[in-house]
């Protein structure tokens, strides 16, 4: 008897595997995507699970909430467990399995796992319980982040460089996108933008369930001194874009 301890999401799962060897068997790996997703109520969510080898239709789906045991939603790819809402459905094609949640609700938040219980061939008598890596789903209302644009520092300008930072704080869902405009035009459309660099961070989940993001714009100090204003714009889906503008003549260190 082999005892394996797996750490999965909020709970440690102990699996007991009983082996009787007369040959060998390859390991089955389940790959889930996406790793996390945040949505607002009413949207449709799809989570995929790909098996590294043939498992027939023997893949189940579970939902785990903090402090609770995993709850079976779908068994053998497409069979809904008794008592589970018909908003949950499962499908598969070959080694690809999909869990779909229609009209997602706040109560659907948690970590979703696919799990295969395919029995290996007769030359290796065992039952493998392999879980995917999990998909965290956060469901909440639309929240517009607050934007702050920070100017370059005097010390940096003295070194011939200028870095501006845009901070977007406490928004939801996680797919707000940040972009820059210089004197009213996209930073990428400027005739001198080849020497500019933009970088963005993915949304970071805060303890209150909201997200924060940041973006930086780097350019030579002499070009910064020719700029009238820079704006950071936040967009998400069909929502009205948000914008925060910094005028260079308002910066004492410019």
GROMACS .gro file of C-alpha atoms in nm:
model
  254
    1UNK     CA    1   0.000   0.000   0.000
    2UNK     CA    2   0.130   0.346  -0.093
    3UNK     CA    3   0.000   0.659   0.081
    4UNK     CA    4   0.030   0.982  -0.115
    5UNK     CA    5  -0.045   1.327   0.030
    6UNK     CA    6  -0.149   1.589  -0.224
    7UNK     CA    7  -0.191   1.958  -0.145
    8UNK     CA    8  -0.476   2.089  -0.358
    9UNK     CA    9  -0.620   2.435  -0.311
   10UNK     CA   10  -0.779   2.489   0.030
   11UNK     CA   11  -0.756   2.136   0.158
   12UNK     CA   12  -0.505   1.854   0.182
   13UNK     CA   13  -0.631   1.544   0.008
   14UNK     CA   14  -0.505   1.205   0.123
   15UNK     CA   15  -0.521   0.934  -0.136
   16UNK     CA   16  -0.476   0.566  -0.070
   17UNK     CA   17  -0.360   0.374  -0.373
   18UNK     CA   18  -0.346  -0.003  -0.367
   19UNK     CA   19  -0.112  -0.160  -0.618
   20UNK     CA   20  -0.070  -0.513  -0.749
   21UNK     CA   21   0.208  -0.506  -1.005
   22UNK     CA   22   0.254  -0.731  -1.303
   23UNK     CA   23   0.376  -0.452  -1.530
   24UNK     CA   24   0.407  -0.074  -1.544
   25UNK     CA   25   0.175   0.214  -1.622
   26UNK     CA   26   0.233   0.569  -1.740
   27UNK     CA   27   0.121   0.857  -1.524
   28UNK     CA   28  -0.192   1.042  -1.631
   29UNK     CA   29  -0.165   1.421  -1.605
   30UNK     CA   30  -0.463   1.657  -1.610
   31UNK     CA   31  -0.403   2.016  -1.720
   32UNK     CA   32  -0.668   2.275  -1.636
   33UNK     CA   33  -0.718   2.620  -1.786
   34UNK     CA   34  -0.755   2.895  -1.702
   35UNK     CA   35  -0.584   2.896  -1.364
   36UNK     CA   36  -0.816   3.170  -1.241
   37UNK     CA   37  -1.102   3.379  -1.370
   38UNK     CA   38  -1.312   3.663  -1.235
   39UNK     CA   39  -1.655   3.743  -1.377
   40UNK     CA   40  -1.972   3.931  -1.294
   41UNK     CA   41  -2.306   3.755  -1.234
   42UNK     CA   42  -2.488   3.637  -1.544
   43UNK     CA   43  -2.184   3.554  -1.754
   44UNK     CA   44  -2.105   3.209  -1.894
   45UNK     CA   45  -1.783   3.044  -1.778
   46UNK     CA   46  -1.598   2.753  -1.941
   47UNK     CA   47  -1.319   2.558  -1.771
   48UNK     CA   48  -1.119   2.306  -1.970
   49UNK     CA   49  -0.929   1.998  -1.860
   50UNK     CA   50  -0.694   1.808  -2.091
   51UNK     CA   51  -0.576   1.456  -2.013
   52UNK     CA   52  -0.227   1.350  -2.118
   53UNK     CA   53  -0.359   1.009  -2.223
   54UNK     CA   54  -0.680   0.819  -2.284
   55UNK     CA   55  -0.924   0.813  -1.992
   56UNK     CA   56  -1.246   0.728  -2.177
   57UNK     CA   57  -1.518   0.956  -2.035
   58UNK     CA   58  -1.414   0.897  -1.674
   59UNK     CA   59  -1.351   1.256  -1.568
   60UNK     CA   60  -1.546   1.421  -1.286
   61UNK     CA   61  -1.577   1.786  -1.184
   62UNK     CA   62  -1.572   1.920  -0.827
   63UNK     CA   63  -1.625   2.258  -0.662
   64UNK     CA   64  -1.437   2.333  -0.342
   65UNK     CA   65  -1.514   2.631  -0.118
   66UNK     CA   66  -1.292   2.753   0.167
   67UNK     CA   67  -1.313   2.524   0.468
   68UNK     CA   68  -1.537   2.272   0.292
   69UNK     CA   69  -1.487   1.933   0.131
   70UNK     CA   70  -1.501   1.917  -0.250
   71UNK     CA   71  -1.855   1.885  -0.389
   72UNK     CA   72  -1.917   1.658  -0.688
   73UNK     CA   73  -2.086   1.846  -0.973
   74UNK     CA   74  -2.041   1.631  -1.285
   75UNK     CA   75  -1.946   1.264  -1.308
   76UNK     CA   76  -1.817   1.080  -1.613
   77UNK     CA   77  -1.778   1.393  -1.820
   78UNK     CA   78  -2.142   1.493  -1.870
   79UNK     CA   79  -2.364   1.347  -1.595
   80UNK     CA   80  -2.494   1.605  -1.350
   81UNK     CA   81  -2.490   1.496  -0.987
   82UNK     CA   82  -2.829   1.488  -0.817
   83UNK     CA   83  -2.916   1.823  -0.662
   84UNK     CA   84  -2.673   2.023  -0.876
   85UNK     CA   85  -2.819   2.319  -1.067
   86UNK     CA   86  -2.880   2.272  -1.439
   87UNK     CA   87  -2.662   2.579  -1.492
   88UNK     CA   88  -2.370   2.333  -1.470
   89UNK     CA   89  -2.299   2.107  -1.767
   90UNK     CA   90  -2.010   1.893  -1.887
   91UNK     CA   91  -1.889   1.779  -2.227
   92UNK     CA   92  -1.584   1.618  -2.383
   93UNK     CA   93  -1.411   1.543  -2.711
   94UNK     CA   94  -1.125   1.296  -2.709
   95UNK     CA   95  -0.897   1.388  -2.418
   96UNK     CA   96  -1.043   1.738  -2.377
   97UNK     CA   97  -1.311   1.791  -2.111
   98UNK     CA   98  -1.511   2.109  -2.047
   99UNK     CA   99  -1.719   2.231  -1.755
  100UNK     CA  100  -1.962   2.509  -1.848
  101UNK     CA  101  -2.144   2.731  -1.598
  102UNK     CA  102  -2.429   2.931  -1.750
  103UNK     CA  103  -2.565   3.242  -1.580
  104UNK     CA  104  -2.294   3.232  -1.316
  105UNK     CA  105  -2.394   3.345  -0.966
  106UNK     CA  106  -2.203   3.470  -0.663
  107UNK     CA  107  -2.252   3.134  -0.491
  108UNK     CA  108  -2.048   2.969  -0.769
  109UNK     CA  109  -1.724   3.124  -0.642
  110UNK     CA  110  -1.459   2.873  -0.538
  111UNK     CA  111  -1.195   2.642  -0.684
  112UNK     CA  112  -1.299   2.392  -0.952
  113UNK     CA  113  -1.112   2.066  -1.007
  114UNK     CA  114  -1.131   1.801  -1.273
  115UNK     CA  115  -1.045   1.448  -1.159
  116UNK     CA  116  -1.001   1.127  -1.353
  117UNK     CA  117  -1.081   0.785  -1.211
  118UNK     CA  118  -0.995   0.579  -1.516
  119UNK     CA  119  -0.891   0.222  -1.432
  120UNK     CA  120  -0.561   0.121  -1.585
  121UNK     CA  121  -0.528  -0.195  -1.798
  122UNK     CA  122  -0.550  -0.538  -1.640
  123UNK     CA  123  -0.174  -0.578  -1.618
  124UNK     CA  124  -0.174  -0.303  -1.354
  125UNK     CA  125  -0.468  -0.344  -1.118
  126UNK     CA  126  -0.533  -0.010  -0.948
  127UNK     CA  127  -0.756   0.291  -0.941
  128UNK     CA  128  -0.587   0.623  -0.998
  129UNK     CA  129  -0.736   0.941  -0.860
  130UNK     CA  130  -0.562   1.224  -1.040
  131UNK     CA  131  -0.670   1.587  -0.999
  132UNK     CA  132  -0.608   1.887  -1.222
  133UNK     CA  133  -0.436   2.193  -1.081
  134UNK     CA  134  -0.762   2.376  -1.008
  135UNK     CA  135  -0.933   2.687  -1.145
  136UNK     CA  136  -1.021   2.967  -0.906
  137UNK     CA  137  -1.347   3.141  -0.997
  138UNK     CA  138  -1.436   3.476  -0.839
  139UNK     CA  139  -1.784   3.616  -0.900
  140UNK     CA  140  -1.860   3.974  -0.801
  141UNK     CA  141  -2.016   4.300  -0.912
  142UNK     CA  142  -1.852   4.552  -1.145
  143UNK     CA  143  -1.628   4.790  -0.953
  144UNK     CA  144  -1.441   5.074  -1.125
  145UNK     CA  145  -1.082   5.104  -1.003
  146UNK     CA  146  -0.939   5.437  -0.890
  147UNK     CA  147  -0.650   5.564  -1.105
  148UNK     CA  148  -0.336   5.747  -0.997
  149UNK     CA  149  -0.056   5.863  -1.230
  150UNK     CA  150   0.285   5.913  -1.069
  151UNK     CA  151   0.547   6.138  -1.238
  152UNK     CA  152   0.916   6.055  -1.280
  153UNK     CA  153   1.147   6.141  -0.992
  154UNK     CA  154   1.398   6.426  -1.000
  155UNK     CA  155   1.683   6.179  -0.943
  156UNK     CA  156   1.579   5.971  -1.242
  157UNK     CA  157   1.547   6.277  -1.469
  158UNK     CA  158   1.901   6.377  -1.376
  159UNK     CA  159   2.010   6.037  -1.510
  160UNK     CA  160   1.841   6.108  -1.845
  161UNK     CA  161   1.543   5.877  -1.793
  162UNK     CA  162   1.176   5.923  -1.713
  163UNK     CA  163   0.942   5.657  -1.575
  164UNK     CA  164   0.573   5.721  -1.520
  165UNK     CA  165   0.354   5.478  -1.329
  166UNK     CA  166  -0.021   5.427  -1.339
  167UNK     CA  167  -0.180   5.259  -1.038
  168UNK     CA  168  -0.532   5.117  -1.067
  169UNK     CA  169  -0.667   5.020  -0.729
  170UNK     CA  170  -0.967   4.816  -0.609
  171UNK     CA  171  -1.150   4.711  -0.926
  172UNK     CA  172  -1.346   4.408  -1.044
  173UNK     CA  173  -1.338   4.187  -1.247
  174UNK     CA  174  -0.970   4.112  -1.307
  175UNK     CA  175  -0.956   4.188  -1.681
  176UNK     CA  176  -0.933   4.567  -1.665
  177UNK     CA  177  -0.663   4.678  -1.910
  178UNK     CA  178  -0.437   4.982  -1.875
  179UNK     CA  179  -0.297   5.188  -2.163
  180UNK     CA  180  -0.122   5.523  -2.208
  181UNK     CA  181  -0.197   5.834  -2.412
  182UNK     CA  182   0.056   6.111  -2.467
  183UNK     CA  183  -0.084   6.451  -2.559
  184UNK     CA  184  -0.413   6.281  -2.641
  185UNK     CA  185  -0.274   6.008  -2.870
  186UNK     CA  186  -0.186   5.648  -2.801
  187UNK     CA  187   0.172   5.619  -2.685
  188UNK     CA  188   0.235   5.353  -2.950
  189UNK     CA  189   0.130   5.590  -3.232
  190UNK     CA  190   0.386   5.860  -3.154
  191UNK     CA  191   0.657   5.918  -3.414
  192UNK     CA  192   0.921   5.886  -3.141
  193UNK     CA  193   0.761   5.600  -2.952
  194UNK     CA  194   1.024   5.350  -3.067
  195UNK     CA  195   1.236   5.462  -2.773
  196UNK     CA  196   0.947   5.431  -2.526
  197UNK     CA  197   0.870   5.121  -2.325
  198UNK     CA  198   0.538   5.014  -2.175
  199UNK     CA  199   0.491   4.733  -1.925
  200UNK     CA  200   0.184   4.609  -1.744
  201UNK     CA  201   0.124   4.384  -1.446
  202UNK     CA  202  -0.161   4.131  -1.428
  203UNK     CA  203  -0.437   4.193  -1.178
  204UNK     CA  204  -0.340   4.116  -0.818
  205UNK     CA  205  -0.620   3.988  -0.595
  206UNK     CA  206  -0.651   4.176  -0.265
  207UNK     CA  207  -0.791   4.045   0.063
  208UNK     CA  208  -1.119   4.229   0.003
  209UNK     CA  209  -1.181   4.037  -0.322
  210UNK     CA  210  -1.096   4.333  -0.547
  211UNK     CA  211  -0.799   4.363  -0.785
  212UNK     CA  212  -0.516   4.611  -0.834
  213UNK     CA  213  -0.303   4.669  -1.145
  214UNK     CA  214  -0.009   4.882  -1.250
  215UNK     CA  215   0.148   4.998  -1.574
  216UNK     CA  216   0.470   5.189  -1.643
  217UNK     CA  217   0.575   5.412  -1.931
  218UNK     CA  218   0.949   5.470  -1.979
  219UNK     CA  219   1.099   5.730  -2.212
  220UNK     CA  220   1.413   5.946  -2.237
  221UNK     CA  221   1.410   6.253  -2.014
  222UNK     CA  222   1.456   6.494  -2.305
  223UNK     CA  223   1.143   6.356  -2.472
  224UNK     CA  224   0.948   6.379  -2.146
  225UNK     CA  225   1.033   6.751  -2.132
  226UNK     CA  226   0.858   6.797  -2.469
  227UNK     CA  227   0.537   6.630  -2.350
  228UNK     CA  228   0.234   6.837  -2.253
  229UNK     CA  229   0.034   6.568  -2.073
  230UNK     CA  230   0.007   6.193  -2.026
  231UNK     CA  231  -0.309   5.998  -1.952
  232UNK     CA  232  -0.363   5.649  -1.816
  233UNK     CA  233  -0.677   5.483  -1.948
  234UNK     CA  234  -0.849   5.179  -1.796
  235UNK     CA  235  -1.089   4.973  -2.007
  236UNK     CA  236  -1.295   4.661  -1.945
  237UNK     CA  237  -1.541   4.504  -2.188
  238UNK     CA  238  -1.817   4.744  -2.295
  239UNK     CA  239  -1.780   4.969  -1.991
  240UNK     CA  240  -1.703   5.339  -2.032
  241UNK     CA  241  -1.325   5.386  -2.018
  242UNK     CA  242  -1.173   5.556  -1.714
  243UNK     CA  243  -0.891   5.807  -1.749
  244UNK     CA  244  -0.652   5.999  -1.527
  245UNK     CA  245  -0.433   6.277  -1.674
  246UNK     CA  246  -0.105   6.421  -1.551
  247UNK     CA  247   0.015   6.754  -1.695
  248UNK     CA  248   0.391   6.789  -1.707
  249UNK     CA  249   0.382   7.156  -1.606
  250UNK     CA  250   0.221   7.046  -1.279
  251UNK     CA  251   0.528   6.842  -1.188
  252UNK     CA  252   0.783   7.041  -0.992
  253UNK     CA  253   1.063   6.804  -1.089
  254UNK     CA  254   0.998   6.823  -1.466
   0.00000   0.00000   0.00000
